[in-house]
Short mmCIF file of C-alpha atoms in Angstrom, two decimals:
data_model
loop_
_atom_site.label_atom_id
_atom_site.label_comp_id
_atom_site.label_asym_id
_atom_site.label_seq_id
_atom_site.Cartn_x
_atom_site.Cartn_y
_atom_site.Cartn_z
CA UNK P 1 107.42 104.98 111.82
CA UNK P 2 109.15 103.23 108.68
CA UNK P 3 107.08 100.75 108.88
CA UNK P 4 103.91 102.11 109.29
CA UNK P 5 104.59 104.56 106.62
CA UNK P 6 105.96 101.70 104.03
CA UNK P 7 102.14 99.65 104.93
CA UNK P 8 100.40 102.87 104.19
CA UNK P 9 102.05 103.05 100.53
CA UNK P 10 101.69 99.24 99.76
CA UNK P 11 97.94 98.88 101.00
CA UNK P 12 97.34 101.85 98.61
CA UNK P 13 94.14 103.40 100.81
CA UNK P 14 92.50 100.20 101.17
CA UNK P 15 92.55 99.25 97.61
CA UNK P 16 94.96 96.39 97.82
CA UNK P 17 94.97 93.97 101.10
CA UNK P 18 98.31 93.33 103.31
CA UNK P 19 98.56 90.47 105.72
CA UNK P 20 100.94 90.90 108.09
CA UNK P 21 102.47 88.10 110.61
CA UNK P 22 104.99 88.55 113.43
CA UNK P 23 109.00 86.66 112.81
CA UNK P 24 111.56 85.84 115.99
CA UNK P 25 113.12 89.37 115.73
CA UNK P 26 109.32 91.04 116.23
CA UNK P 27 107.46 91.83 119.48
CA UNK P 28 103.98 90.51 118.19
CA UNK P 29 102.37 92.53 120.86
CA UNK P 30 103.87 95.73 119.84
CA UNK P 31 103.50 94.74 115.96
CA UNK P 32 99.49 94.33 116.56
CA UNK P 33 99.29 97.83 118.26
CA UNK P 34 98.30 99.64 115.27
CA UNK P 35 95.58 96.77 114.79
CA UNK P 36 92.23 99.15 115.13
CA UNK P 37 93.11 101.77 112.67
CA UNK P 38 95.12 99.15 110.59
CA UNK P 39 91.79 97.09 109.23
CA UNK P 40 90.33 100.80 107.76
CA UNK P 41 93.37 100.67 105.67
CA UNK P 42 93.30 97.14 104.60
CA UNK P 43 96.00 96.35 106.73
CA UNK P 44 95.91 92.85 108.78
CA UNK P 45 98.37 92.34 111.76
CA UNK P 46 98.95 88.89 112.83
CA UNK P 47 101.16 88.85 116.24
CA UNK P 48 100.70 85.22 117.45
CA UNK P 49 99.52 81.48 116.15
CA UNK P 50 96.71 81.64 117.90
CA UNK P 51 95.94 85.84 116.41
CA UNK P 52 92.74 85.71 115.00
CA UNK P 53 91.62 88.65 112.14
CA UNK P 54 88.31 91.16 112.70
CA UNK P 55 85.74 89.90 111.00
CA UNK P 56 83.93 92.74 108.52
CA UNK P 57 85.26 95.72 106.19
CA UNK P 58 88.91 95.36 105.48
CA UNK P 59 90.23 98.81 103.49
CA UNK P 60 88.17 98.52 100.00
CA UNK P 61 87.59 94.70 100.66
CA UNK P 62 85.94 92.28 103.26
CA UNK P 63 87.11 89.49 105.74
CA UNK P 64 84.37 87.14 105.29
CA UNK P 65 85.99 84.52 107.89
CA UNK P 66 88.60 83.96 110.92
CA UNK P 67 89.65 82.49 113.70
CA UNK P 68 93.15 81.13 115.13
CA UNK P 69 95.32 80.73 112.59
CA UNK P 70 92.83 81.53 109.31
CA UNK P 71 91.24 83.99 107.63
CA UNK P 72 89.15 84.34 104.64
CA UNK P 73 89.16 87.64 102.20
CA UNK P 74 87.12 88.58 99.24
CA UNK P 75 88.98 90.80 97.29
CA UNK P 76 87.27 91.82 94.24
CA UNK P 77 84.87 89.26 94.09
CA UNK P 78 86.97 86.50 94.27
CA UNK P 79 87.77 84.14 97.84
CA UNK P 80 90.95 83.77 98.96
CA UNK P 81 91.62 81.41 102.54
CA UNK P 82 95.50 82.47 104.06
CA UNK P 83 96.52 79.80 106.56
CA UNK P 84 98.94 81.44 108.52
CA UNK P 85 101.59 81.01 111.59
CA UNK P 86 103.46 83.78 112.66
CA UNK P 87 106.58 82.62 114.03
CA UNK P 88 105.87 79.61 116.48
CA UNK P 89 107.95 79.73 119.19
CA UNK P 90 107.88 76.25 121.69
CA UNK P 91 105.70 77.87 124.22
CA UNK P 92 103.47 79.64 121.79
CA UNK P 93 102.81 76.19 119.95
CA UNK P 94 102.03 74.65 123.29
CA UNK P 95 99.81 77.06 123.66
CA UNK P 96 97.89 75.75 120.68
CA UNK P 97 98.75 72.15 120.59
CA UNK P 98 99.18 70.70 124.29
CA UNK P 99 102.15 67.49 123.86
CA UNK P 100 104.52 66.40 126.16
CA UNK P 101 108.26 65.97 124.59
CA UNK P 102 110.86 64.45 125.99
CA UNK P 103 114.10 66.76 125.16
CA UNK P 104 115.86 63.92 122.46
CA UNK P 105 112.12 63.94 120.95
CA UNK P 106 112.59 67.48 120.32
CA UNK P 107 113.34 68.66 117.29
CA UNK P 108 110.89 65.83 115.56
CA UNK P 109 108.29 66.89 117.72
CA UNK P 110 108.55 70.44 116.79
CA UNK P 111 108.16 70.02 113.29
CA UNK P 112 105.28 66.92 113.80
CA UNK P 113 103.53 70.06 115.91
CA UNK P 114 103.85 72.64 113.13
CA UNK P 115 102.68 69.70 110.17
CA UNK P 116 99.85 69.24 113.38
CA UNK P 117 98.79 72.30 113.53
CA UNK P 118 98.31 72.70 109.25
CA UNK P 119 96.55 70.01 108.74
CA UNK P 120 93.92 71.33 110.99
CA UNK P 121 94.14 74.56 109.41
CA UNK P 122 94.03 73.25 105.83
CA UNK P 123 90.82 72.25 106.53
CA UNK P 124 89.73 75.85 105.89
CA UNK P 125 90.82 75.32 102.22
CA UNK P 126 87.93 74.52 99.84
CA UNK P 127 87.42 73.84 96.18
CA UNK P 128 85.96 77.20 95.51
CA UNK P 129 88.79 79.55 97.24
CA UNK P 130 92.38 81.09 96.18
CA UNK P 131 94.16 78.81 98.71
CA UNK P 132 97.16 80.10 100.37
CA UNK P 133 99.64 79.92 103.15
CA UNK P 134 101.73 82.05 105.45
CA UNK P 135 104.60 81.14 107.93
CA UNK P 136 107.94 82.15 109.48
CA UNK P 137 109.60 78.88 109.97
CA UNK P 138 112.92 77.53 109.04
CA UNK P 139 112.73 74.43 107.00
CA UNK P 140 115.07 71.78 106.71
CA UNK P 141 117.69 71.95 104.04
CA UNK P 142 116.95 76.16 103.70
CA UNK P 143 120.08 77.91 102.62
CA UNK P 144 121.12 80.03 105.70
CA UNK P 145 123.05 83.22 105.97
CA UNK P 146 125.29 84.81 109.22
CA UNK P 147 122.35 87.29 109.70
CA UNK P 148 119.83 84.67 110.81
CA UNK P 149 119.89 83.90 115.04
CA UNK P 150 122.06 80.85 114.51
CA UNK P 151 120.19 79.63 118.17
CA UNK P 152 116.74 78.80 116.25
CA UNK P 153 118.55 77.27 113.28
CA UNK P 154 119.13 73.83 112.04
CA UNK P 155 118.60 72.38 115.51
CA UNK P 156 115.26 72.02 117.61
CA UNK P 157 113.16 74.70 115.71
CA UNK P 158 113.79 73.01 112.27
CA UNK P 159 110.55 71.61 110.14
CA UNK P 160 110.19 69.62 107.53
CA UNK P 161 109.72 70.76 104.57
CA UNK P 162 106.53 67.12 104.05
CA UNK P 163 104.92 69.48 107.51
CA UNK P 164 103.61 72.29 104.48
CA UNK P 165 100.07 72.28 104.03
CA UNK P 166 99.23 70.26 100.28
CA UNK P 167 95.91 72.16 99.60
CA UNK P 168 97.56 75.32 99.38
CA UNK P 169 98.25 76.46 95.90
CA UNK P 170 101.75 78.80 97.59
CA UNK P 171 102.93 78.98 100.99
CA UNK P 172 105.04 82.29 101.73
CA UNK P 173 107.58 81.47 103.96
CA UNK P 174 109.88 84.15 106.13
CA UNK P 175 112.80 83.62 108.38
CA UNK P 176 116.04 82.56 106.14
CA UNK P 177 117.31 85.95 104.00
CA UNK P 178 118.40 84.41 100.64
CA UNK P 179 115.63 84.45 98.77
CA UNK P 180 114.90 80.87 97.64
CA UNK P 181 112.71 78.05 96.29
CA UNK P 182 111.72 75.43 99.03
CA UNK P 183 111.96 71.57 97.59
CA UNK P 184 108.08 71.09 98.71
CA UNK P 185 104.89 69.04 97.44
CA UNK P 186 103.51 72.84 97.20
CA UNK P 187 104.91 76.15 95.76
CA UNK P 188 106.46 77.17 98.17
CA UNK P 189 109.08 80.67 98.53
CA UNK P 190 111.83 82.36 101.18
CA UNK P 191 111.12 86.02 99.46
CA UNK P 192 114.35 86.58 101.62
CA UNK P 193 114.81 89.85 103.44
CA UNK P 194 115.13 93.23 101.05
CA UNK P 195 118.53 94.28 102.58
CA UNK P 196 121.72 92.66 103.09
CA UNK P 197 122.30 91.99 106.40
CA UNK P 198 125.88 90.16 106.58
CA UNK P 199 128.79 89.78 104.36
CA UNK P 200 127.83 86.21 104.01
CA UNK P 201 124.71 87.87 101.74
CA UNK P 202 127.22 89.36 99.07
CA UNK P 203 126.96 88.14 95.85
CA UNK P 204 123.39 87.10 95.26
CA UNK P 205 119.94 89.64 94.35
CA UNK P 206 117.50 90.75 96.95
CA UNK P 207 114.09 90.28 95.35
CA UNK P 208 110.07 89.36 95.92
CA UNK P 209 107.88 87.74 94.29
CA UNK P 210 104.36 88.72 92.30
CA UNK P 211 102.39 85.67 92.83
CA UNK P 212 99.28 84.75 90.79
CA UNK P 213 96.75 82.51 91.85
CA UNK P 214 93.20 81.56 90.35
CA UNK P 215 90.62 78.64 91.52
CA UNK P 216 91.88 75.07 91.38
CA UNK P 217 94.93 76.63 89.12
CA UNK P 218 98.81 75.98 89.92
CA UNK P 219 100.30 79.08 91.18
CA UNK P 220 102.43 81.56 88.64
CA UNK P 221 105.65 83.22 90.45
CA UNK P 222 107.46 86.28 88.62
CA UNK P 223 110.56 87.61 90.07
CA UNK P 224 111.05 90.86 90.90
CA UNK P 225 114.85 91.93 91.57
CA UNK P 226 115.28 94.53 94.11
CA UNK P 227 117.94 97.27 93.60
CA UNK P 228 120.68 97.09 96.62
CA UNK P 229 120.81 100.89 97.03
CA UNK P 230 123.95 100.35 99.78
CA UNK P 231 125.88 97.36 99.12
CA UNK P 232 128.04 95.66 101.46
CA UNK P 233 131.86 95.39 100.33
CA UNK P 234 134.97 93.49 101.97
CA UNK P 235 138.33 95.88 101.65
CA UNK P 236 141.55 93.72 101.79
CA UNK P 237 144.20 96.34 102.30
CA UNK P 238 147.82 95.12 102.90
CA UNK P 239 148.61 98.42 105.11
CA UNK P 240 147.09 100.51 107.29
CA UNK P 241 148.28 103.51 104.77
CA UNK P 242 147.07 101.42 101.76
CA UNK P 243 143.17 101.40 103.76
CA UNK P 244 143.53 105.42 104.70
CA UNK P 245 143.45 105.50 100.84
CA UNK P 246 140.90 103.87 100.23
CA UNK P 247 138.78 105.56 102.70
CA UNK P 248 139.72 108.89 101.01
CA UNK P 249 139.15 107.48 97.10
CA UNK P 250 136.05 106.16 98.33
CA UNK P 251 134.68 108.94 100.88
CA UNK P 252 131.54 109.58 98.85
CA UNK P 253 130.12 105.77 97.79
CA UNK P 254 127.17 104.88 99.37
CA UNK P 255 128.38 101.43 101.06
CA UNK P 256 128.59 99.35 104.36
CA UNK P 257 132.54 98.35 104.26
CA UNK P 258 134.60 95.15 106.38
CA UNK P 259 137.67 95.97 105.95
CA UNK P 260 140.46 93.67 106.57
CA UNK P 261 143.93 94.96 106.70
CA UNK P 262 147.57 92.88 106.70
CA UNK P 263 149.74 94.38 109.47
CA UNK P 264 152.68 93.13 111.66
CA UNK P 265 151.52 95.71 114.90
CA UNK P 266 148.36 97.04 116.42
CA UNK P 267 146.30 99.57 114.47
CA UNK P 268 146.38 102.52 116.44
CA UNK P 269 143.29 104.50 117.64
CA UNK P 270 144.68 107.52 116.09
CA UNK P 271 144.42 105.32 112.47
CA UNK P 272 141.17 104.09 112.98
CA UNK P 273 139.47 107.32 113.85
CA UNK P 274 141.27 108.47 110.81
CA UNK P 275 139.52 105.96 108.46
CA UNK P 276 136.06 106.28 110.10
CA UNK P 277 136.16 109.89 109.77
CA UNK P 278 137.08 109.68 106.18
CA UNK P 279 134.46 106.99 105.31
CA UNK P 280 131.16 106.74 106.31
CA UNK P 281 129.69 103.11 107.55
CA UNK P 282 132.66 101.13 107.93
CA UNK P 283 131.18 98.19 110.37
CA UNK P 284 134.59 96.52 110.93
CA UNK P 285 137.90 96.86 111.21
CA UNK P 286 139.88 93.43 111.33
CA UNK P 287 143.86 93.31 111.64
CA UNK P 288 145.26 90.04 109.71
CA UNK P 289 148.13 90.03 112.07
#
């Protein structure tokens, strides 16, 4: 329901387009459900690599072109072509791109098969379109965080970052959650997630980006900081009595706590219910024994 109602406000009633494409935490199927009603609101769900867009009225605006993997807009009388890859798991790349790898050939030929498969998408870019790219991927040398699925990180689902298409004037990228620049031959941006997910994600800005792109011109990016509107906070208390007080000074701040207390014995149940039922959100409680 979030969701839906947060597309509703961004797409504006059709006036303004929103592509859509599924990461590793999404069921694509399930994301795509809303697909029919979705393109009357200028809404376009992308599930899969091989998803391909409804050709015809898109909200306010039109989807000239599409097929696996592209799709061409005009949006106010100007052409835009988005090459785009939701997340591309193994299989779903084998679905697209049929190689045999031996398993110590892995992780190059994952990323050989993801720089495979945009190059024959970029052929969709032309001289006379906004050229763009889409993509959850993580790419090589990406600064990670504890919130990411460690399993699909820096081993055989890495790509490098020479695999990003060169016609596109910016590639969007999703996946890692600090918001980043991507060392690339193309503009190229992790917008990061909005929220913080770990403690490892104190300390920098949540933010997205306002991109603007014209014909044959190099992309402009503006920055747009987000407001953290329930930061995360480690408490290091050096007594279980010394945490009960700051539980009670701090009853009413909107925050996600860790807190770490010093203590020579167990922390009874008794204490901890105390804390949790004097602050709100407290995700951890660690002894330092």
């Amino acid at each position: 329901g979030l969701f839906y109602r947060a597309l509703r406000k961004v797409c504006n009633d059709g006036k303004r387009v929103v592509l859509v494409i599924a990461g590793n935490h999404d069921n694509p199927d399930r994301l795509v459900a809303a697909s029919p009603i979705a393109y009357e609101q200028g809404v376009i769900l992308l599930g899969k690599p091989k998803s391909c867009a409804q050709v015809g009225v898109c909200g306010k605006h039109k989807i000239l072109d599409a097929g696996e993997g592209y799709v061409e807009l005009e949006i106010n009388g100007e052409k835009a072509v988005i090459i785009t890859i939701p997340y591309p798991s193994e299989k779903r790349l084998n679905e697209i791109l049929s190689t045999g790898i031996e398993e110590e050939e892995r992780q190059k030929g994952y990323s050989e098969r993801v720089a495979e498969l945009f190059s024959m998408l970029s052929d969709k870019h032309r001289e006379d379109t906004i050229n763009l790219a889409v993509s959850h991927l993580f790419i090589l040398g990406g600064e990670e965080s504890d919130s990411e699925r460690q399993i699909q990180l820096g081993g055989s689902l890495a790509v490098s970052a020479s695999a990003l298409p060169d016609k596109a004037q910016y590639v969007a990228l999703g996946h890692l959650h600090r918001p980043q620049v991507v060392k690339a031959k193309t503009k190229c941006m992790y917008a990061g997630s909005p929220l913080q997910y770990s403690k490892s994600e104190i300390g920098y800005t949540k933010s997205c980006y306002i991109v603007e792109v014209k014909v044959g011109e190099e992309a402009t990016i503006q920055t747009v900081p987000l407001k953290n509107y329930k930061p995360i906070e480690v408490w290091n208390c050096s007594s279980v009595e010394e945490a009960i007080e700051k539980c009670t000074d701090n009853a009413n701040r909107e925050c996600w706590v860790y807190l770490e207390i010093k203590t020579d014995k167990y922390i009874t149940q008794e204490d901890i219910k105390a804390m949790k039922s004097l602050k709100d959100d407290i995700l951890e409680i660690k002894p330092i024994i």
